[in-house]
GROMACS .gro file of N, CA and C in nm:
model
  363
    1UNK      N    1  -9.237  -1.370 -12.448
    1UNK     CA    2  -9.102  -1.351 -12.502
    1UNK      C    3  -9.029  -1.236 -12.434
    2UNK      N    4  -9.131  -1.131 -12.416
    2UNK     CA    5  -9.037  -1.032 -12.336
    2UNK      C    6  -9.077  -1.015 -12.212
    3UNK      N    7  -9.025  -0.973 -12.078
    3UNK     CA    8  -9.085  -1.027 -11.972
    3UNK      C    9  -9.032  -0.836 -11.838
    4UNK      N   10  -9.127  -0.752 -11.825
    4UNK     CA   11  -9.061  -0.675 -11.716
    4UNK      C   12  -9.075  -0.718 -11.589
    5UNK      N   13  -8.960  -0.657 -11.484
    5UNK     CA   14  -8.985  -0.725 -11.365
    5UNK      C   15  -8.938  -0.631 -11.279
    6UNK      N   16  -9.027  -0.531 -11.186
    6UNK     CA   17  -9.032  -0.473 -11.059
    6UNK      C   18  -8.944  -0.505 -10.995
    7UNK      N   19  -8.893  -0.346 -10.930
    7UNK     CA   20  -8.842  -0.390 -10.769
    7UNK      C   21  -8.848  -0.223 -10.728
    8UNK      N   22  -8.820  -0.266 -10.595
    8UNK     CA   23  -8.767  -0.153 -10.528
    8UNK      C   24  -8.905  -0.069 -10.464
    9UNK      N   25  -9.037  -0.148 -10.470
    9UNK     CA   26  -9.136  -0.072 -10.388
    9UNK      C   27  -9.143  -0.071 -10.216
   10UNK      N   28  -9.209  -0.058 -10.158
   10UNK     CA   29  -9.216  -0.034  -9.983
   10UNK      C   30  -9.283   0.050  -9.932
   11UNK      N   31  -9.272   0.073  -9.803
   11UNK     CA   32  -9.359   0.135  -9.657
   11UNK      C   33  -9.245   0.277  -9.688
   12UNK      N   34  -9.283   0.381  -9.699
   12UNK     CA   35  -9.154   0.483  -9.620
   12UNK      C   36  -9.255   0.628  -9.599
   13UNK      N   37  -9.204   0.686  -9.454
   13UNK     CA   38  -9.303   0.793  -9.404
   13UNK      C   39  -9.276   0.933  -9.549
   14UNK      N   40  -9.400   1.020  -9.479
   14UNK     CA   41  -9.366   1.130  -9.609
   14UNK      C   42  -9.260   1.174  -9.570
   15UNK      N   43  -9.197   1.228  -9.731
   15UNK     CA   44  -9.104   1.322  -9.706
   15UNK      C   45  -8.966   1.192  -9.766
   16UNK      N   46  -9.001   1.117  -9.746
   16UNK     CA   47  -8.896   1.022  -9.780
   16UNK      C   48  -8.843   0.963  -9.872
   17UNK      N   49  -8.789   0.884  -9.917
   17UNK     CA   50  -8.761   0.860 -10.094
   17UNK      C   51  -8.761   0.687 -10.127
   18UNK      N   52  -8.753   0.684 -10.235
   18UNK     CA   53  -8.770   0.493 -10.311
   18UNK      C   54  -8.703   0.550 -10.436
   19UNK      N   55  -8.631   0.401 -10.466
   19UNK     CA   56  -8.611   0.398 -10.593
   19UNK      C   57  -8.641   0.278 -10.631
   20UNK      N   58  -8.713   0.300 -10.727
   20UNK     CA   59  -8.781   0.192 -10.811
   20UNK      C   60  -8.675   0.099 -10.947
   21UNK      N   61  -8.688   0.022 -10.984
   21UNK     CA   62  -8.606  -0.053 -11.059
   21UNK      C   63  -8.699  -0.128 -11.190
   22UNK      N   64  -8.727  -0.153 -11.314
   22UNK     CA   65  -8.757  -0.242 -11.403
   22UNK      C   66  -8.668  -0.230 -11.511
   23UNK      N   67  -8.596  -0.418 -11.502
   23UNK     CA   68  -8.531  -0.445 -11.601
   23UNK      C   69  -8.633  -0.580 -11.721
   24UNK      N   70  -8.586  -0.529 -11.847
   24UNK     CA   71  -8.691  -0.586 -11.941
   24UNK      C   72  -8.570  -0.666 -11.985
   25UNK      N   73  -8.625  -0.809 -11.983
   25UNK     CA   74  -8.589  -0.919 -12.036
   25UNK      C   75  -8.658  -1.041 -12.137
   26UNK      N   76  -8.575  -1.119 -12.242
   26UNK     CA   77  -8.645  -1.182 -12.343
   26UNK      C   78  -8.549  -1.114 -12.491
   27UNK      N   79  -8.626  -1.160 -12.564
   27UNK     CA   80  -8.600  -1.123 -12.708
   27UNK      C   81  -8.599  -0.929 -12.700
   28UNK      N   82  -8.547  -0.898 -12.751
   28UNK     CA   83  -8.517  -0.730 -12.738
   28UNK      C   84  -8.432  -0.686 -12.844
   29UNK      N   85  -8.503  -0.647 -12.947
   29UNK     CA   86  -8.388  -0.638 -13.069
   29UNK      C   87  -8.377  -0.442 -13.013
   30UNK      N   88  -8.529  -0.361 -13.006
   30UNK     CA   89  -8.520  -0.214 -12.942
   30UNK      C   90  -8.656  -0.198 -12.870
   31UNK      N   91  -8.563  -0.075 -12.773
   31UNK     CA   92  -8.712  -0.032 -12.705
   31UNK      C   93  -8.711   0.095 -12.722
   32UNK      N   94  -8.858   0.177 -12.773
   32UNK     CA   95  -8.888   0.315 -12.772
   32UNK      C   96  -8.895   0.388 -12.673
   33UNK      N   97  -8.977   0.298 -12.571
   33UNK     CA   98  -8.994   0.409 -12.454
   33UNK      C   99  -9.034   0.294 -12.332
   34UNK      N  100  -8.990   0.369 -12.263
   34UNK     CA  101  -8.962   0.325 -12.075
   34UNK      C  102  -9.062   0.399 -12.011
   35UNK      N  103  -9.184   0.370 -11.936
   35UNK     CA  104  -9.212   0.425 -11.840
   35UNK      C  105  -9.287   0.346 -11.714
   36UNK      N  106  -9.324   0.418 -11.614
   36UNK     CA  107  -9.431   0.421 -11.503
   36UNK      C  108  -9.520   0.467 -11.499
   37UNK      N  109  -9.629   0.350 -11.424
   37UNK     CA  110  -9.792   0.417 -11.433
   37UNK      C  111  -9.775   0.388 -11.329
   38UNK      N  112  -9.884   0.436 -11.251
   38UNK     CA  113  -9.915   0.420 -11.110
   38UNK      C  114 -10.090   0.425 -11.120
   39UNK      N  115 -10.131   0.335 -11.039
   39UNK     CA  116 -10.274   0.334 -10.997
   39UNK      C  117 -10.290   0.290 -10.840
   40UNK      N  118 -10.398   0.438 -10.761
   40UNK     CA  119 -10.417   0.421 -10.649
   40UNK      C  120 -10.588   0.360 -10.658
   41UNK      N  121 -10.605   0.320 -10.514
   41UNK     CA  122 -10.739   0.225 -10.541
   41UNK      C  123 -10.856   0.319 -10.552
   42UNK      N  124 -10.899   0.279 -10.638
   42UNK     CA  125 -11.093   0.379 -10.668
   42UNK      C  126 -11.009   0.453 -10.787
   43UNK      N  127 -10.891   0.436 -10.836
   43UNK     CA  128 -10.837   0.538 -10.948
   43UNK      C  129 -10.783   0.488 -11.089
   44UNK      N  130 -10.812   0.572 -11.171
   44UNK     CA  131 -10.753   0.502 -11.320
   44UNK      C  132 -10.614   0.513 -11.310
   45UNK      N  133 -10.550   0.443 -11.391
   45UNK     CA  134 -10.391   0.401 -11.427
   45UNK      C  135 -10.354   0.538 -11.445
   46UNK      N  136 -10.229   0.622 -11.398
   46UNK     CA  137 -10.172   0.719 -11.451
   46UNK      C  138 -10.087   0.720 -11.471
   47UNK      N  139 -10.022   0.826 -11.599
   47UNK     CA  140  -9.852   0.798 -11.641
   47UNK      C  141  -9.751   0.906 -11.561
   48UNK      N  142  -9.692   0.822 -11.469
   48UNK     CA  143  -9.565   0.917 -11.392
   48UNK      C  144  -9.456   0.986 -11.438
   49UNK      N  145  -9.425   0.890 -11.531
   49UNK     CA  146  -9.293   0.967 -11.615
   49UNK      C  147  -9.265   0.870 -11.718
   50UNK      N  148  -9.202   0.870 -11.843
   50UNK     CA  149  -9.154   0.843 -11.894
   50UNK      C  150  -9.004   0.889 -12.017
   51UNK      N  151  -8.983   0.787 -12.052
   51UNK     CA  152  -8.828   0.851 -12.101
   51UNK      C  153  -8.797   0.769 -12.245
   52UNK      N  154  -8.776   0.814 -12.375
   52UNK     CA  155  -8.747   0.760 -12.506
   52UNK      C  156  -8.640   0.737 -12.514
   53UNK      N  157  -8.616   0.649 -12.622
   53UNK     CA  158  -8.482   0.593 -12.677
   53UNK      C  159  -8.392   0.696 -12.722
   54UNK      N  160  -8.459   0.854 -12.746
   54UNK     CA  161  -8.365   0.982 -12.773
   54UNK      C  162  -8.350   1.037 -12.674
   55UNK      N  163  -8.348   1.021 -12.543
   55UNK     CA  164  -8.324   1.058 -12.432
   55UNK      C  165  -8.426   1.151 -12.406
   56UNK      N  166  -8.516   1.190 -12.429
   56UNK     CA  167  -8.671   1.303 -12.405
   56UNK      C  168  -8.763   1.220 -12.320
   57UNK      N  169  -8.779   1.286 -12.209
   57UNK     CA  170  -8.847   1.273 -12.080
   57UNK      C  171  -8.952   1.337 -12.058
   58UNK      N  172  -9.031   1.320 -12.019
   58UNK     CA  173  -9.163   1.396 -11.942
   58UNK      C  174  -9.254   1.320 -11.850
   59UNK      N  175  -9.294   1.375 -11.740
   59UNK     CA  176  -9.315   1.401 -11.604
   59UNK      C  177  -9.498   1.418 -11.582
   60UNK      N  178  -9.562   1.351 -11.487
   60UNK     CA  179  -9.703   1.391 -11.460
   60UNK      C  180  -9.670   1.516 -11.401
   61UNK      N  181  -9.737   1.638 -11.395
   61UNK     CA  182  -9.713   1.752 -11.322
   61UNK      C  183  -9.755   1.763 -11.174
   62UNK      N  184  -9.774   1.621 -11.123
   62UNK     CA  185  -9.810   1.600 -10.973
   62UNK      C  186  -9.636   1.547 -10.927
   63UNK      N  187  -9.599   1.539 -10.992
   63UNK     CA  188  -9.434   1.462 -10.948
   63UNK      C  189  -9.325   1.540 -11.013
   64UNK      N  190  -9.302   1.639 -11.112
   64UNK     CA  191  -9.220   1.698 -11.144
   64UNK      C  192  -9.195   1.769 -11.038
   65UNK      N  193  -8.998   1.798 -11.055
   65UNK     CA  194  -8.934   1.834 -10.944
   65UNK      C  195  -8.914   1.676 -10.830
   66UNK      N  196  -9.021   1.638 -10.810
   66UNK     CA  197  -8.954   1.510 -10.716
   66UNK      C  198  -8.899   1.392 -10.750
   67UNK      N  199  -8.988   1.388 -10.843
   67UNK     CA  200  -8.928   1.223 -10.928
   67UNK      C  201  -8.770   1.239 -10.996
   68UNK      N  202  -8.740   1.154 -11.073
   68UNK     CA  203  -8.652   1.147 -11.159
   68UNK      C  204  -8.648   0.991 -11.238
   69UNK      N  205  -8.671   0.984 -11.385
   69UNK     CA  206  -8.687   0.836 -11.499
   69UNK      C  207  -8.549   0.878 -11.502
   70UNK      N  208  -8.483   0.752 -11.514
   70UNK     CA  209  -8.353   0.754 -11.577
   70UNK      C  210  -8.332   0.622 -11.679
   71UNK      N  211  -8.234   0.595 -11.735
   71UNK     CA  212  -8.219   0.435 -11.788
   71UNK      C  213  -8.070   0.405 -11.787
   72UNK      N  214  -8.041   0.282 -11.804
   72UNK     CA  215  -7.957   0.187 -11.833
   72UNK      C  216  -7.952   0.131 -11.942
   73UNK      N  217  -7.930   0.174 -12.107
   73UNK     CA  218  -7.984   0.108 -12.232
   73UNK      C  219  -7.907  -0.054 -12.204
   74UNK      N  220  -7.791  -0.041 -12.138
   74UNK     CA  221  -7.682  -0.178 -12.125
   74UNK      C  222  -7.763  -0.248 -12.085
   75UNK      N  223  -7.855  -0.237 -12.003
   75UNK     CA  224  -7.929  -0.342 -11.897
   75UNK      C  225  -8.047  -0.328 -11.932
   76UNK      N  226  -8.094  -0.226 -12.007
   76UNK     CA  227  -8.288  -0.251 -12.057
   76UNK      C  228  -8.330  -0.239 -11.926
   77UNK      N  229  -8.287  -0.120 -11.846
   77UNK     CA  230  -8.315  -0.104 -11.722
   77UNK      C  231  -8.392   0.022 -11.713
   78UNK      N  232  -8.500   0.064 -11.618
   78UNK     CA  233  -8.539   0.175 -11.604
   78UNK      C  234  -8.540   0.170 -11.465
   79UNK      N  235  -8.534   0.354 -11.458
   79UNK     CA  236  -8.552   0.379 -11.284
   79UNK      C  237  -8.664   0.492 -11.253
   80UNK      N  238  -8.697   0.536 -11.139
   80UNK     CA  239  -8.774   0.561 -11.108
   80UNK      C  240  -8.707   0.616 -10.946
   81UNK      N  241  -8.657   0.711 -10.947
   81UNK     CA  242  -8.636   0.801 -10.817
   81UNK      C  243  -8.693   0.878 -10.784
   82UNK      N  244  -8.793   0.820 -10.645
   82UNK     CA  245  -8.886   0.875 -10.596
   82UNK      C  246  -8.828   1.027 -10.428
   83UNK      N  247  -8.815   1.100 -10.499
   83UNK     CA  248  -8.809   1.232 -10.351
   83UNK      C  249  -8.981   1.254 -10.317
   84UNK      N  250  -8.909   1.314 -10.139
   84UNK     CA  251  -9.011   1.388 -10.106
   84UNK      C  252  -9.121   1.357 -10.136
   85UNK      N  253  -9.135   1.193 -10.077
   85UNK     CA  254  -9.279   1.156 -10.110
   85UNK      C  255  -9.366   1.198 -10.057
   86UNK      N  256  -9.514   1.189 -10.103
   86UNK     CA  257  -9.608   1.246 -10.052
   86UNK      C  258  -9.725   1.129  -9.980
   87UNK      N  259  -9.826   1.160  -9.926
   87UNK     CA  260  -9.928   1.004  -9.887
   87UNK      C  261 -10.013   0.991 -10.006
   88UNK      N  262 -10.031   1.116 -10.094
   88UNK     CA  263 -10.115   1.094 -10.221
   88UNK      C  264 -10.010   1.015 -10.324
   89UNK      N  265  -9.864   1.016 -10.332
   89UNK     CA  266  -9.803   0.869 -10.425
   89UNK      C  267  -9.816   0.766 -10.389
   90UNK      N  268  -9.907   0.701 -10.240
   90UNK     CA  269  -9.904   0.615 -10.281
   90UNK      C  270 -10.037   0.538 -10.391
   91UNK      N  271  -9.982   0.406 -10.412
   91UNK     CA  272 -10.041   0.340 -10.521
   91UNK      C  273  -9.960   0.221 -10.591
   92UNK      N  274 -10.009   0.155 -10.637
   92UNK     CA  275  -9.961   0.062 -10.688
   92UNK      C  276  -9.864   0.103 -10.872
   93UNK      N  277  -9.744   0.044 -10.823
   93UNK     CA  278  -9.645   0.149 -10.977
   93UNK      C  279  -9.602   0.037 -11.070
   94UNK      N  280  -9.654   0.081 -11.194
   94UNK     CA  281  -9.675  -0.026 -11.318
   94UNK      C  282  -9.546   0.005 -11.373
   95UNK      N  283  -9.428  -0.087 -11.452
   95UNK     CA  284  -9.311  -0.039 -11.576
   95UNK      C  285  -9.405  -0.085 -11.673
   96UNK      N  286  -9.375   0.037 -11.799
   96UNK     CA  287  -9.429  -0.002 -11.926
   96UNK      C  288  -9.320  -0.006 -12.029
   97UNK      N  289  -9.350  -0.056 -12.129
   97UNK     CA  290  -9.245  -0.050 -12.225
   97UNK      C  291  -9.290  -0.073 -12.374
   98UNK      N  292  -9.244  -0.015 -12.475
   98UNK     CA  293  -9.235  -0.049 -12.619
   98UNK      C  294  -9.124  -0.111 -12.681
   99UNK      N  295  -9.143  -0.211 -12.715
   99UNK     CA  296  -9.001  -0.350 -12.719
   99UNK      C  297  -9.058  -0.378 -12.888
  100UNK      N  298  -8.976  -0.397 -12.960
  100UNK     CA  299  -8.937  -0.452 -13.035
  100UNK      C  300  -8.865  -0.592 -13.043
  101UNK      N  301  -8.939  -0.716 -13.087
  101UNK     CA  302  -8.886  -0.832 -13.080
  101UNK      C  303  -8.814  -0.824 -13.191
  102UNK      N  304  -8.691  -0.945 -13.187
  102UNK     CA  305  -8.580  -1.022 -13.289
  102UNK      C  306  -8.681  -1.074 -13.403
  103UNK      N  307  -8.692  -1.024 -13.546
  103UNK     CA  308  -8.802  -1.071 -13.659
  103UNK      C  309  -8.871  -1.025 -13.680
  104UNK      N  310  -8.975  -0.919 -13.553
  104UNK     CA  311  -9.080  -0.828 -13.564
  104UNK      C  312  -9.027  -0.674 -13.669
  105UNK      N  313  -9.118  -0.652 -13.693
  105UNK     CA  314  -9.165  -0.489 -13.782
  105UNK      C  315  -9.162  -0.385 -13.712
  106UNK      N  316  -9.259  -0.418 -13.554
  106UNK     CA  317  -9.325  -0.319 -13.462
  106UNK      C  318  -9.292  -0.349 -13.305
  107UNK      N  319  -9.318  -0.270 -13.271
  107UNK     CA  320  -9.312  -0.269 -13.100
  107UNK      C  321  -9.430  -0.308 -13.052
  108UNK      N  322  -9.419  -0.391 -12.973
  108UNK     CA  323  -9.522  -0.442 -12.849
  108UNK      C  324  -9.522  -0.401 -12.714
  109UNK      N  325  -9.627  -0.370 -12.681
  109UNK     CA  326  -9.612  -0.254 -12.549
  109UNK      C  327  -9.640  -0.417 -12.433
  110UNK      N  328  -9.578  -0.394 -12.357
  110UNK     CA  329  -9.547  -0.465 -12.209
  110UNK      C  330  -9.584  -0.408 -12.068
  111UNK      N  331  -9.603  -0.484 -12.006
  111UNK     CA  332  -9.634  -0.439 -11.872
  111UNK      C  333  -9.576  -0.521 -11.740
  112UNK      N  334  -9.505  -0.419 -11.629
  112UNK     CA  335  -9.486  -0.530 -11.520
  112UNK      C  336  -9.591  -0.553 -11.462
  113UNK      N  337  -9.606  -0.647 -11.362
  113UNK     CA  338  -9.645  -0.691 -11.246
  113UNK      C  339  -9.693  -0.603 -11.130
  114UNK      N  340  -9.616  -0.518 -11.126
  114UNK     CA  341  -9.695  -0.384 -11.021
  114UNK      C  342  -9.626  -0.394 -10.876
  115UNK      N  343  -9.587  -0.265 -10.873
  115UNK     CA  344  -9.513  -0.298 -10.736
  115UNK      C  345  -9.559  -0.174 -10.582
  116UNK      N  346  -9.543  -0.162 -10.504
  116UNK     CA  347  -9.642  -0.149 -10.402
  116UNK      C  348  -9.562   0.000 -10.394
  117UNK      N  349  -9.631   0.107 -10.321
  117UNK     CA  350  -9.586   0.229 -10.282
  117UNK      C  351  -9.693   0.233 -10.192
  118UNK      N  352  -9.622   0.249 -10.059
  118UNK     CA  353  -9.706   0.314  -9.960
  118UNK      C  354  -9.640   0.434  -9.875
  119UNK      N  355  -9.685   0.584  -9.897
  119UNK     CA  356  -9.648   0.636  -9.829
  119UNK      C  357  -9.704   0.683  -9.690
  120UNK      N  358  -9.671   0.686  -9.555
  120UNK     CA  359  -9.725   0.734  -9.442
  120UNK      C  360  -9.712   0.818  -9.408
  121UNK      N  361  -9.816   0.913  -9.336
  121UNK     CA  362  -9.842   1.027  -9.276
  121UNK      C  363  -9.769   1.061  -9.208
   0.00000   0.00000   0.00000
């Protein structure tokens, strides 16, 4: 019923920037919270940033200062502005979300598809 969907991953040397994109689509009466995980290979899932429906943000302390979560509530959009990348971001970058369906009580947490970050030396 509710469906996120990636964009905006790629190849870019260090030092360079991405912006990432997930817009959540489907039934959506609210969503609590917007974020990104990232998992590099041999590594557990980690949370990059995320951002609430009261506008309160927080940051892995490996990416504060470079990153930036932002949203779009119009579009059920989240972003993900990647500075001054490093070769340790890359990894594969998850959107998460807490959605509330049309009829439901509670939020159901979601996941995209996963989208690619490779940074080069």
């Amino acid at each position: 019923q509710v469906q996120l969907v990636e964009s905006g991953g790629g190849l870019v040397q260090a030092g360079g920037s991405l912006r990432l994109s997930c817009t959540a689509s489907g039934s959506i009466f609210n969503i609590k919270i917007m974020a990104w995980y990232r998992q590099a290979p041999g590594k557990q899932r980690e949370l990059v940033a995320q951002t609430t429906s009261g506008g309160s943000t927080n940051y892995a302390d490996s990416v504060k200062g470079r990153f930036t979560i932002s949203n779009d509530n119009a579009k059920n959009t989240v972003y993900l502005q990647m500075n001054s990348l490093k070769p340790e971001d890359t990894a594969v970058y998850y959107c998460n979300a807490e959605i509330m369906s049309y009829g439901l009580g509670y939020h159901n947490d979601y996941w995209g598809q996963g989208t690619q970050v490779t940074v080069s030396s």
